[in-house]
Structures are given as structure tokens and as C-alpha cells.
mmCIF file of C-alpha atoms in Angstrom:
data_model
loop_
_atom_site.group_PDB
_atom_site.id
_atom_site.type_symbol
_atom_site.label_atom_id
_atom_site.label_comp_id
_atom_site.label_asym_id
_atom_site.label_seq_id
_atom_site.Cartn_x
_atom_site.Cartn_y
_atom_site.Cartn_z
ATOM 1 C CA MET A 1 0.516 -66.621 48.606
ATOM 2 C CA SER A 2 -0.584 -63.755 46.400
ATOM 3 C CA ALA A 3 -4.122 -62.436 46.146
ATOM 4 C CA VAL A 4 -4.614 -64.321 42.882
ATOM 5 C CA GLU A 5 -2.987 -67.598 43.830
ATOM 6 C CA THR A 6 -5.018 -70.783 43.808
ATOM 7 C CA VAL A 7 -6.964 -71.139 47.021
ATOM 8 C CA THR A 8 -6.906 -74.926 47.212
ATOM 9 C CA GLU A 9 -4.159 -77.205 46.066
ATOM 10 C CA ALA A 10 -6.584 -80.145 46.185
ATOM 11 C CA SER A 11 -8.622 -78.910 43.238
ATOM 12 C CA GLN A 12 -7.529 -79.402 39.636
ATOM 13 C CA THR A 13 -9.423 -76.253 38.660
ATOM 14 C CA PRO A 14 -7.712 -73.068 39.873
ATOM 15 C CA SER A 15 -9.950 -70.796 41.907
ATOM 16 C CA THR A 16 -8.819 -67.188 42.189
ATOM 17 C CA LEU A 17 -9.529 -64.793 44.978
ATOM 18 C CA ASN A 18 -9.901 -61.466 43.233
ATOM 19 C CA LEU A 19 -13.323 -60.272 42.152
ATOM 20 C CA ARG A 20 -13.025 -60.426 38.351
ATOM 21 C CA GLY A 21 -10.198 -62.850 37.706
ATOM 22 C CA GLU A 22 -7.842 -59.878 37.248
ATOM 23 C CA GLN A 23 -4.843 -58.578 39.089
ATOM 24 C CA GLU A 24 -6.129 -56.316 41.832
ATOM 25 C CA ALA A 25 -5.019 -52.700 41.777
ATOM 26 C CA GLU A 26 -3.348 -53.099 45.168
ATOM 27 C CA PRO A 27 -2.032 -56.306 46.768
ATOM 28 C CA TYR A 28 -4.458 -57.719 49.288
ATOM 29 C CA PRO A 29 -2.846 -57.070 52.702
ATOM 30 C CA TYR A 30 -4.182 -60.316 54.139
ATOM 31 C CA ALA A 31 -3.193 -62.547 51.237
ATOM 32 C CA HIS A 32 -1.102 -64.631 53.662
ATOM 33 C CA LEU A 33 -4.354 -65.474 55.483
ATOM 34 C CA LEU A 34 -6.325 -66.661 52.454
ATOM 35 C CA PRO A 35 -7.920 -70.138 52.665
ATOM 36 C CA HIS A 36 -5.588 -73.037 52.026
ATOM 37 C CA PHE A 37 -6.813 -76.635 51.719
ATOM 38 C CA SER A 38 -4.102 -79.174 52.339
ATOM 39 C CA PRO A 39 -4.973 -82.839 51.627
ATOM 40 C CA GLU A 40 -3.113 -83.829 54.791
ATOM 41 C CA LYS A 41 -5.033 -86.268 57.024
ATOM 42 C CA TYR A 42 -5.357 -85.693 60.770
ATOM 43 C CA PRO A 43 -5.777 -88.356 63.476
ATOM 44 C CA PRO A 44 -8.814 -88.290 65.801
ATOM 45 C CA LEU A 45 -8.723 -85.731 68.597
ATOM 46 C CA THR A 46 -7.789 -87.104 72.007
ATOM 47 C CA PRO A 47 -9.320 -86.095 75.361
ATOM 48 C CA PHE A 48 -7.412 -83.612 77.503
ATOM 49 C CA LYS A 49 -7.833 -81.857 80.837
ATOM 50 C CA HIS A 50 -9.070 -78.313 80.362
ATOM 51 C CA GLU A 51 -8.207 -75.696 82.982
ATOM 52 C CA ASP A 52 -10.467 -72.708 82.487
ATOM 53 C CA PRO A 53 -8.638 -69.388 83.037
ATOM 54 C CA GLY A 54 -11.869 -67.927 84.366
ATOM 55 C CA PHE A 55 -11.299 -69.838 87.611
ATOM 56 C CA ARG A 56 -8.090 -67.888 88.223
ATOM 57 C CA ALA A 57 -9.936 -64.607 87.681
ATOM 58 C CA LEU A 58 -12.368 -65.503 90.469
ATOM 59 C CA GLN A 59 -9.480 -65.092 92.905
ATOM 60 C CA HIS A 60 -8.992 -61.426 91.972
ATOM 61 C CA ALA A 61 -10.406 -58.789 94.295
ATOM 62 C CA ASP A 62 -11.851 -57.082 91.198
ATOM 63 C CA PRO A 63 -12.011 -59.435 88.215
ATOM 64 C CA ARG A 64 -13.014 -56.531 85.941
ATOM 65 C CA THR A 65 -9.768 -54.621 86.471
ATOM 66 C CA PHE A 66 -8.817 -55.216 82.844
ATOM 67 C CA LEU A 67 -11.572 -52.770 81.859
ATOM 68 C CA LYS A 68 -10.411 -49.890 84.082
ATOM 69 C CA ASN A 69 -8.800 -47.944 81.211
ATOM 70 C CA ALA A 70 -11.698 -48.416 78.807
ATOM 71 C CA THR A 71 -13.216 -45.221 77.418
ATOM 72 C CA SER A 72 -16.615 -46.882 76.942
ATOM 73 C CA VAL A 73 -18.210 -50.080 78.254
ATOM 74 C CA VAL A 74 -21.806 -50.458 77.063
ATOM 75 C CA ALA A 75 -24.171 -53.410 77.439
ATOM 76 C CA LEU A 76 -25.543 -54.448 74.054
ATOM 77 C CA THR A 77 -28.618 -55.933 75.735
ATOM 78 C CA PRO A 78 -29.520 -56.462 79.395
ATOM 79 C CA ASN A 79 -28.546 -60.140 79.371
ATOM 80 C CA LEU A 80 -26.145 -60.592 76.467
ATOM 81 C CA GLY A 81 -23.171 -58.736 75.112
ATOM 82 C CA THR A 82 -20.883 -55.831 76.008
ATOM 83 C CA GLU A 83 -19.207 -53.398 73.602
ATOM 84 C CA VAL A 84 -15.856 -51.977 74.682
ATOM 85 C CA HIS A 85 -13.801 -49.036 73.406
ATOM 86 C CA GLY A 86 -10.360 -47.960 74.581
ATOM 87 C CA ILE A 87 -8.848 -51.343 75.464
ATOM 88 C CA ASN A 88 -5.956 -52.754 73.432
ATOM 89 C CA LEU A 89 -6.254 -56.548 73.580
ATOM 90 C CA THR A 90 -2.583 -56.969 72.677
ATOM 91 C CA MET A 91 -1.633 -55.246 75.958
ATOM 92 C CA LEU A 92 -3.517 -57.644 78.242
ATOM 93 C CA ASP A 93 -1.195 -59.652 80.474
ATOM 94 C CA SER A 94 -1.989 -63.130 81.798
ATOM 95 C CA ASP A 95 -4.190 -61.776 84.592
ATOM 96 C CA GLY A 96 -6.037 -59.553 82.142
ATOM 97 C CA ARG A 97 -6.719 -62.476 79.837
ATOM 98 C CA ASP A 98 -7.993 -64.521 82.778
ATOM 99 C CA GLN A 99 -10.369 -61.702 83.675
ATOM 100 C CA LEU A 100 -11.450 -61.421 80.058
ATOM 101 C CA ALA A 101 -12.352 -65.121 80.028
ATOM 102 C CA LEU A 102 -14.506 -64.681 83.116
ATOM 103 C CA GLU A 103 -16.249 -61.583 81.764
ATOM 104 C CA VAL A 104 -17.022 -63.310 78.464
ATOM 105 C CA ALA A 105 -18.427 -66.270 80.403
ATOM 106 C CA ARG A 106 -20.661 -63.915 82.382
ATOM 107 C CA ARG A 107 -21.795 -61.710 79.487
ATOM 108 C CA GLY A 108 -21.702 -64.390 76.785
ATOM 109 C CA LEU A 109 -20.388 -61.956 74.169
ATOM 110 C CA MET A 110 -17.907 -59.062 74.094
ATOM 111 C CA VAL A 111 -17.223 -56.727 71.171
ATOM 112 C CA PHE A 112 -13.925 -54.823 71.140
ATOM 113 C CA ARG A 113 -13.571 -51.968 68.662
ATOM 114 C CA ASN A 114 -10.390 -50.428 67.183
ATOM 115 C CA GLN A 115 -8.277 -53.585 67.493
ATOM 116 C CA HIS A 116 -6.221 -53.072 64.338
ATOM 117 C CA GLU A 117 -3.000 -53.914 66.170
ATOM 118 C CA PHE A 118 -4.428 -57.269 67.258
ATOM 119 C CA ILE A 119 -5.707 -58.116 63.775
ATOM 120 C CA ASP A 120 -2.518 -57.050 61.989
ATOM 121 C CA ARG A 121 -0.247 -59.327 64.005
ATOM 122 C CA GLU A 122 1.316 -62.451 62.556
ATOM 123 C CA PRO A 123 -0.480 -65.830 62.782
ATOM 124 C CA GLU A 124 1.891 -66.992 65.533
ATOM 125 C CA ALA A 125 0.518 -64.213 67.741
ATOM 126 C CA TYR A 126 -3.024 -65.456 67.120
ATOM 127 C CA LEU A 127 -1.985 -68.906 68.293
ATOM 128 C CA GLU A 128 -0.254 -67.558 71.386
ATOM 129 C CA TRP A 129 -3.417 -65.629 72.239
ATOM 130 C CA GLY A 130 -5.685 -68.618 71.793
ATOM 131 C CA ARG A 131 -3.554 -71.090 73.744
ATOM 132 C CA HIS A 132 -4.055 -69.030 76.885
ATOM 133 C CA PHE A 133 -7.706 -70.109 76.852
ATOM 134 C CA GLY A 134 -7.361 -73.783 75.927
ATOM 135 C CA ARG A 135 -6.090 -76.329 73.434
ATOM 136 C CA LEU A 136 -6.546 -74.957 69.922
ATOM 137 C CA HIS A 137 -9.062 -76.774 67.763
ATOM 138 C CA VAL A 138 -8.094 -77.815 64.252
ATOM 139 C CA HIS A 139 -11.155 -77.872 62.018
ATOM 140 C CA PRO A 140 -11.634 -81.055 59.967
ATOM 141 C CA THR A 141 -12.908 -79.425 56.761
ATOM 142 C CA SER A 142 -12.468 -75.635 56.659
ATOM 143 C CA GLY A 143 -9.787 -73.559 54.999
ATOM 144 C CA HIS A 144 -6.892 -72.194 57.023
ATOM 145 C CA PRO A 145 -3.853 -70.012 56.345
ATOM 146 C CA LYS A 146 -1.052 -72.099 54.884
ATOM 147 C CA ASP A 147 0.930 -73.762 57.705
ATOM 148 C CA TYR A 148 -1.578 -72.623 60.345
ATOM 149 C CA PRO A 149 -4.384 -75.215 60.570
ATOM 150 C CA GLN A 150 -5.382 -73.926 64.025
ATOM 151 C CA ILE A 151 -6.848 -70.775 62.436
ATOM 152 C CA HIS A 152 -10.324 -71.385 61.007
ATOM 153 C CA LEU A 153 -11.245 -69.124 58.098
ATOM 154 C CA VAL A 154 -14.528 -67.953 56.632
ATOM 155 C CA TYR A 155 -14.407 -66.639 53.092
ATOM 156 C CA LYS A 156 -16.858 -65.476 50.454
ATOM 157 C CA ASP A 157 -16.473 -63.199 47.448
ATOM 158 C CA ALA A 158 -18.110 -62.715 44.054
ATOM 159 C CA LYS A 159 -16.850 -66.014 42.648
ATOM 160 C CA SER A 160 -16.008 -68.230 45.596
ATOM 161 C CA SER A 161 -17.405 -69.374 48.907
ATOM 162 C CA PHE A 162 -15.505 -71.591 51.296
ATOM 163 C CA ASN A 163 -18.147 -71.594 54.032
ATOM 164 C CA PHE A 164 -20.577 -74.253 55.234
ATOM 165 C CA GLU A 165 -23.596 -72.629 53.547
ATOM 166 C CA ARG A 166 -26.777 -74.104 52.127
ATOM 167 C CA GLU A 167 -28.266 -72.551 49.010
ATOM 168 C CA ASP A 168 -31.509 -74.574 49.113
ATOM 169 C CA SER A 169 -33.018 -72.654 52.046
ATOM 170 C CA ILE A 170 -35.132 -69.515 52.237
ATOM 171 C CA THR A 171 -32.835 -68.137 54.948
ATOM 172 C CA SER A 172 -29.120 -67.969 55.655
ATOM 173 C CA THR A 173 -29.782 -67.931 59.392
ATOM 174 C CA VAL A 174 -28.567 -71.166 60.985
ATOM 175 C CA TRP A 175 -28.142 -70.962 64.739
ATOM 176 C CA HIS A 176 -25.279 -73.085 66.046
ATOM 177 C CA SER A 177 -22.550 -73.489 68.599
ATOM 178 C CA ASP A 178 -19.232 -74.105 66.876
ATOM 179 C CA VAL A 179 -18.270 -77.751 66.215
ATOM 180 C CA SER A 180 -20.514 -78.967 69.027
ATOM 181 C CA TYR A 181 -20.019 -82.491 67.688
ATOM 182 C CA GLU A 182 -16.559 -82.673 69.272
ATOM 183 C CA LEU A 183 -16.174 -84.482 72.603
ATOM 184 C CA GLN A 184 -14.769 -81.241 74.029
ATOM 185 C CA PRO A 185 -16.337 -78.373 72.082
ATOM 186 C CA PRO A 186 -15.014 -74.805 72.221
ATOM 187 C CA GLY A 187 -15.302 -72.404 75.126
ATOM 188 C CA LEU A 188 -14.044 -68.838 74.669
ATOM 189 C CA THR A 189 -13.782 -68.067 70.955
ATOM 190 C CA THR A 190 -12.153 -65.101 69.185
ATOM 191 C CA PHE A 191 -13.264 -63.922 65.733
ATOM 192 C CA PHE A 192 -12.479 -60.943 63.515
ATOM 193 C CA LEU A 193 -12.954 -59.867 59.926
ATOM 194 C CA LEU A 194 -10.000 -59.079 57.706
ATOM 195 C CA SER A 195 -12.173 -57.817 54.868
ATOM 196 C CA GLN A 196 -15.870 -57.033 54.934
ATOM 197 C CA PRO A 197 -18.681 -55.811 52.687
ATOM 198 C CA THR A 198 -19.675 -52.164 52.830
ATOM 199 C CA THR A 199 -22.906 -53.183 54.504
ATOM 200 C CA GLY A 200 -24.349 -56.514 55.601
ATOM 201 C CA GLY A 201 -22.568 -59.623 56.802
ATOM 202 C CA ASP A 202 -23.537 -59.019 60.441
ATOM 203 C CA THR A 203 -23.480 -61.799 63.037
ATOM 204 C CA LEU A 204 -26.403 -62.682 65.297
ATOM 205 C CA PHE A 205 -25.912 -64.022 68.814
ATOM 206 C CA THR A 206 -28.364 -65.377 71.342
ATOM 207 C CA SER A 207 -28.064 -66.258 75.012
ATOM 208 C CA GLN A 208 -28.743 -69.936 75.620
ATOM 209 C CA ILE A 209 -28.954 -69.136 79.322
ATOM 210 C CA SER A 210 -31.863 -66.804 78.621
ATOM 211 C CA THR A 211 -33.580 -69.173 76.188
ATOM 212 C CA LEU A 212 -33.574 -71.812 78.914
ATOM 213 C CA ARG A 213 -34.913 -69.392 81.535
ATOM 214 C CA LYS A 214 -37.914 -68.592 79.323
ATOM 215 C CA LEU A 215 -39.141 -72.182 79.604
ATOM 216 C CA SER A 216 -41.391 -73.429 82.399
ATOM 217 C CA PRO A 217 -39.634 -75.037 85.387
ATOM 218 C CA SER A 218 -41.324 -78.398 84.844
ATOM 219 C CA PHE A 219 -40.209 -78.507 81.206
ATOM 220 C CA VAL A 220 -36.667 -77.492 82.137
ATOM 221 C CA ALA A 221 -36.642 -80.288 84.719
ATOM 222 C CA PHE A 222 -37.553 -82.722 81.936
ATOM 223 C CA LEU A 223 -34.840 -81.315 79.637
ATOM 224 C CA HIS A 224 -32.321 -81.881 82.428
ATOM 225 C CA THR A 225 -32.855 -85.628 82.025
ATOM 226 C CA LEU A 226 -32.094 -85.626 78.276
ATOM 227 C CA SER A 227 -28.974 -85.944 76.177
ATOM 228 C CA ALA A 228 -28.608 -85.506 72.438
ATOM 229 C CA VAL A 229 -26.364 -86.626 69.597
ATOM 230 C CA HIS A 230 -24.273 -83.927 67.907
ATOM 231 C CA SER A 231 -22.850 -84.927 64.541
ATOM 232 C CA GLY A 232 -20.180 -83.676 62.155
ATOM 233 C CA VAL A 233 -21.190 -86.077 59.377
ATOM 234 C CA GLU A 234 -23.315 -83.625 57.362
ATOM 235 C CA GLN A 235 -20.555 -81.022 57.439
ATOM 236 C CA ALA A 236 -18.027 -83.599 56.210
ATOM 237 C CA GLU A 237 -20.327 -84.797 53.425
ATOM 238 C CA PHE A 238 -20.780 -81.188 52.324
ATOM 239 C CA SER A 239 -17.025 -81.000 51.732
ATOM 240 C CA ARG A 240 -16.825 -84.460 50.203
ATOM 241 C CA SER A 241 -19.363 -83.317 47.610
ATOM 242 C CA GLY A 242 -16.715 -80.898 46.330
ATOM 243 C CA LYS A 243 -17.912 -77.797 48.153
ATOM 244 C CA ARG A 244 -16.044 -75.538 50.568
ATOM 245 C CA GLY A 245 -12.668 -76.848 49.395
ATOM 246 C CA GLY A 246 -13.469 -80.511 48.920
ATOM 247 C CA ILE A 247 -11.245 -81.693 51.759
ATOM 248 C CA VAL A 248 -12.016 -83.788 54.846
ATOM 249 C CA ARG A 249 -8.814 -83.991 56.871
ATOM 250 C CA ARG A 250 -10.251 -85.781 59.898
ATOM 251 C CA GLU A 251 -13.073 -88.304 59.823
ATOM 252 C CA PRO A 252 -16.348 -86.930 61.201
ATOM 253 C CA VAL A 253 -17.432 -87.797 64.730
ATOM 254 C CA GLU A 254 -20.641 -87.895 66.728
ATOM 255 C CA HIS A 255 -20.840 -87.332 70.472
ATOM 256 C CA VAL A 256 -23.603 -87.254 73.061
ATOM 257 C CA HIS A 257 -23.973 -84.101 75.162
ATOM 258 C CA PRO A 258 -26.521 -82.995 77.766
ATOM 259 C CA VAL A 259 -29.448 -80.967 76.449
ATOM 260 C CA VAL A 260 -28.849 -78.614 79.381
ATOM 261 C CA ARG A 261 -25.253 -77.982 80.399
ATOM 262 C CA ARG A 262 -23.711 -76.134 83.338
ATOM 263 C CA HIS A 263 -20.916 -73.625 82.887
ATOM 264 C CA PRO A 264 -18.046 -74.832 85.093
ATOM 265 C CA VAL A 265 -16.962 -71.330 86.174
ATOM 266 C CA THR A 266 -20.201 -69.358 86.549
ATOM 267 C CA GLY A 267 -22.494 -72.286 87.382
ATOM 268 C CA GLU A 268 -25.092 -70.974 84.926
ATOM 269 C CA GLU A 269 -27.289 -73.482 83.107
ATOM 270 C CA ALA A 270 -27.656 -73.175 79.346
ATOM 271 C CA LEU A 271 -29.601 -74.900 76.594
ATOM 272 C CA TYR A 272 -27.160 -76.903 74.482
ATOM 273 C CA VAL A 273 -28.814 -77.942 71.236
ATOM 274 C CA ASN A 274 -28.457 -76.318 67.832
ATOM 275 C CA ARG A 275 -30.088 -76.768 64.463
ATOM 276 C CA GLN A 276 -26.815 -77.252 62.600
ATOM 277 C CA PHE A 277 -25.257 -80.126 64.526
ATOM 278 C CA THR A 278 -27.785 -81.647 66.971
ATOM 279 C CA LYS A 279 -29.469 -84.627 65.318
ATOM 280 C CA ARG A 280 -31.576 -86.534 67.844
ATOM 281 C CA ILE A 281 -32.383 -86.937 71.517
ATOM 282 C CA VAL A 282 -31.115 -90.167 73.028
ATOM 283 C CA GLY A 283 -33.735 -92.625 74.261
ATOM 284 C CA LEU A 284 -36.755 -91.011 72.595
ATOM 285 C CA LYS A 285 -38.640 -92.258 69.572
ATOM 286 C CA ARG A 286 -37.992 -90.399 66.355
ATOM 287 C CA GLU A 287 -41.225 -88.386 66.386
ATOM 288 C CA GLU A 288 -40.757 -87.434 70.037
ATOM 289 C CA SER A 289 -37.188 -86.305 69.456
ATOM 290 C CA GLU A 290 -38.074 -84.333 66.330
ATOM 291 C CA THR A 291 -40.971 -82.589 68.078
ATOM 292 C CA ILE A 292 -38.896 -81.482 71.065
ATOM 293 C CA LEU A 293 -35.924 -80.373 68.986
ATOM 294 C CA LYS A 294 -38.142 -78.453 66.566
ATOM 295 C CA PHE A 295 -39.780 -76.674 69.489
ATOM 296 C CA LEU A 296 -36.399 -75.730 70.951
ATOM 297 C CA TYR A 297 -34.997 -74.602 67.584
ATOM 298 C CA ASP A 298 -38.094 -72.496 66.915
ATOM 299 C CA HIS A 299 -37.793 -71.021 70.402
ATOM 300 C CA VAL A 300 -34.210 -69.941 69.645
ATOM 301 C CA ASP A 301 -35.189 -68.614 66.197
ATOM 302 C CA LYS A 302 -38.082 -66.507 67.457
ATOM 303 C CA SER A 303 -36.542 -65.100 70.643
ATOM 304 C CA ALA A 304 -35.425 -61.752 69.247
ATOM 305 C CA ASP A 305 -35.710 -60.323 72.763
ATOM 306 C CA LEU A 306 -32.795 -62.555 73.791
ATOM 307 C CA GLN A 307 -30.529 -61.772 70.851
ATOM 308 C CA ALA A 308 -27.798 -59.290 69.998
ATOM 309 C CA ARG A 309 -26.603 -58.313 66.528
ATOM 310 C CA VAL A 310 -22.990 -57.396 65.898
ATOM 311 C CA LYS A 311 -22.460 -54.944 63.060
ATOM 312 C CA TRP A 312 -18.901 -55.279 61.890
ATOM 313 C CA GLN A 313 -16.578 -52.311 61.594
ATOM 314 C CA PRO A 314 -12.918 -52.423 60.558
ATOM 315 C CA GLY A 315 -10.794 -53.316 63.570
ATOM 316 C CA THR A 316 -13.517 -55.193 65.454
ATOM 317 C CA VAL A 317 -12.645 -58.292 67.485
ATOM 318 C CA VAL A 318 -15.503 -60.326 68.959
ATOM 319 C CA LEU A 319 -15.233 -62.917 71.706
ATOM 320 C CA TRP A 320 -17.993 -65.245 72.821
ATOM 321 C CA ASP A 321 -18.433 -68.293 75.017
ATOM 322 C CA ASN A 322 -19.699 -71.170 72.896
ATOM 323 C CA ARG A 323 -20.909 -72.953 76.031
ATOM 324 C CA VAL A 324 -23.670 -70.427 76.759
ATOM 325 C CA THR A 325 -24.439 -68.812 73.388
ATOM 326 C CA ALA A 326 -25.442 -69.664 69.844
ATOM 327 C CA HIS A 327 -24.792 -67.556 66.763
ATOM 328 C CA SER A 328 -25.462 -67.269 63.053
ATOM 329 C CA ALA A 329 -23.826 -65.409 60.199
ATOM 330 C CA ILE A 330 -26.101 -63.227 58.060
ATOM 331 C CA VAL A 331 -25.348 -63.827 54.381
ATOM 332 C CA ASP A 332 -27.183 -60.838 52.920
ATOM 333 C CA TYR A 333 -24.357 -59.250 50.941
ATOM 334 C CA GLY A 334 -23.926 -61.696 48.042
ATOM 335 C CA LYS A 335 -25.161 -59.357 45.305
ATOM 336 C CA SER A 336 -22.636 -56.732 46.322
ATOM 337 C CA ASN A 337 -19.824 -58.987 45.042
ATOM 338 C CA GLU A 338 -17.745 -57.824 47.991
ATOM 339 C CA ARG A 339 -15.376 -59.969 49.997
ATOM 340 C CA ARG A 340 -16.022 -61.166 53.539
ATOM 341 C CA HIS A 341 -12.929 -62.796 55.003
ATOM 342 C CA GLY A 342 -12.691 -63.698 58.673
ATOM 343 C CA ALA A 343 -10.487 -65.641 61.076
ATOM 344 C CA ARG A 344 -11.524 -67.616 64.140
ATOM 345 C CA ILE A 345 -9.318 -68.757 67.016
ATOM 346 C CA THR A 346 -11.121 -71.632 68.698
ATOM 347 C CA PRO A 347 -9.753 -73.111 71.946
ATOM 348 C CA GLN A 348 -11.503 -76.245 73.121
ATOM 349 C CA ALA A 349 -12.933 -76.479 76.621
ATOM 350 C CA GLU A 350 -14.217 -79.244 78.887
ATOM 351 C CA ARG A 351 -16.620 -81.993 77.916
ATOM 352 C CA PRO A 352 -20.077 -80.447 78.505
ATOM 353 C CA VAL A 353 -21.065 -80.786 82.149
ATOM 354 C CA PRO A 354 -24.698 -81.870 82.654
ATOM 355 C CA ALA A 355 -26.845 -79.500 84.695
ATOM 356 C CA LEU A 356 -28.296 -82.652 86.262
ATOM 357 C CA GLU A 357 -25.411 -84.309 88.094
ATOM 358 C CA SER A 358 -26.986 -87.754 87.886
ATOM 359 C CA LEU A 359 -27.326 -87.656 84.085
ATOM 360 C CA GLU A 360 -25.197 -90.421 82.612
ATOM 361 C CA LEU A 361 -23.320 -89.851 79.368
ATOM 362 C CA PRO A 362 -21.545 -92.487 77.261
ATOM 363 C CA GLY A 363 -17.954 -93.257 78.226
ATOM 364 C CA VAL A 364 -15.066 -92.242 75.998
#
């Protein structure tokens, strides 16, 4: 695929990927990773047994050995995020990847700089990397590189946007945990930008462990007893309306998850609701559910003291644990007419484990 080839074969109106509808001066080096929208239909996802690599790392005498050659390891905030220089992710062996999974679970977020070798590998290498951490998720509506549906793409330039973005809001900030509507949502997630604006396009992260800890013990005890519906319907309807690429390859699902989940490796409890996909609390009347969810969403929105902001630089690879964090893209670069093109490798994890062992969830 060239840099000016049609992005989606499903549309009758060609949509080009250069900025002015002209041949770019130089071929885009990541043209093979531009969004492709195949009309192929996918069957429903089936349950599977997830074996978290972080458990293996717990058996190591020093599960942070993979960082021993780093030139810099700096905490972004006291409770969330670590920035690392001097480690080449492509050189991590199986033990190193296990340790990485555990460290991401503990810190929630890790930012690795100068990872050009990782980013410039072929798509098959991305898949091999991701499979170490779990079964790769195939997104039901997003664009992906041709022949590689396991790689989720974000894309926006002067003329096109293939992201799940709302234009009828005063803010682009939408806190979420990726595809939380799946029965087994993602765990460790890897994301990097292939092309980025000169400034802007940062990503915000927040610790859902810390947001929970800020609440009073009696309220947390009440939240332990609750479960909530997470839905992919709105996202699917967004695509069915002709946006993003106009393709829904797998019918949307809804699943019930605990409002407070427990990380299976670290044992930490985390708030597990998000404004993008959580729709209602099971067993409560509509007004009760809306009031509690609005309070929790506002709590996440306002807790700047619990957040970290990743400013992208060329060669940056970010990993986070979707089970204990939430994040939001910052779409503040639109008037620059610059391209922001990113790839996400998204292994699924276990079905969310309730913090309250006696909490009953619907059967599969």
C-alpha cells in the first residue's frame, strides 16, 4: 500500500492519506501500516485460559533484573509510571518479558525511550511480542494493517480520522480502559506512534488503584458488592454510521464486570468503570446507577494528583496494564494538520476477578 492508496476498500469514495491530496515528497516509511478496513466478518470471541507471565516473574530472585543495564529509570509519579532509557525491548528474552509484565502490573505504566529498532520491525515481530503476554485481541471496528487484524491502529491527519472520537463535546478527554466490554479485556498493552505532530497528541494515564484508595473504606466496601455492564454497542454504531471506516466486523457485545477488580498477580484492588464503555450498575435503579457512575467518573476526571502524562517522542514505546489504569488521548493538534499514526498490540487477559470473592457474576 502506498501513502496515497485508498485507506478503506469498503468505501466507494477514495480517502487518501497525504495531507493535501498530492504525492508526498518522500514515501511514507510506514505506509504498510496504514489503516485497512476489510469487510470480512469475524465470529464471536470464545473464552480461553489466560496464564499471566507476571506469575513466572515472581519466582525470580530479582524480578527487576531486566532493568540492570538501563541508563536511567525514573518514576513519573510516586504511584504511577516509570520512564526507562538504555533498554532495548527487542533484546529481552522470555524471562525479561515475564519481568516486564510484572513491573508494568506493579507500576501501571512504563515508558521506554529510543525504541526505534522495536518500532521498525515487521508486523510479524509485533505479533510475536504480543503473544508472549496473552491471546491477541482483534478489534471489531478499528483499522488495521492489511493482513494483520491483530494490530489496532489509531490515525488522524488533516483530512481523515479513523479514531473513535466525538466532535459534539467540549473536550477530547475520554477516560477508558481498552475494550472493557469484552468478556476477557486486555491486560498488558503495548502502544507506539509511527508518526506524530510536532507538539500535542499526548496521552493521559491514571491509576485506578489510587482512585479507589482515595475513597472512604465504607464506600469502597459498598462498591465491592456492585457489578456493571460494559458495552461495545455505541462504538459499533459509531462505525455503522459511516465513521471511522464504516465497518463492523464482529457484532458488539455487553458483559458484566465487577466495579472493583483484583489484579491476579499483585493482588491490588482497582476501580473498574470507565466513561466510554460502562453503561449501568446491575441491580440499581437508573437514577441510583447514574449518580454513582457520575461520581466515579468525575473522581477520575478531577484526580490530577493521580495522573501521569506521556509526551511522545520519536522512538517511544509505552506499556500499561489495562486492569489497573485508565487513559485518554489528547486531541489538541487538529489545527496543525499533522499526522498522528499509532499502533497498539493488545493481548487479552483473564475475566475480571472481583475484589469481593462472594460477588456473583453472570455465567458465560
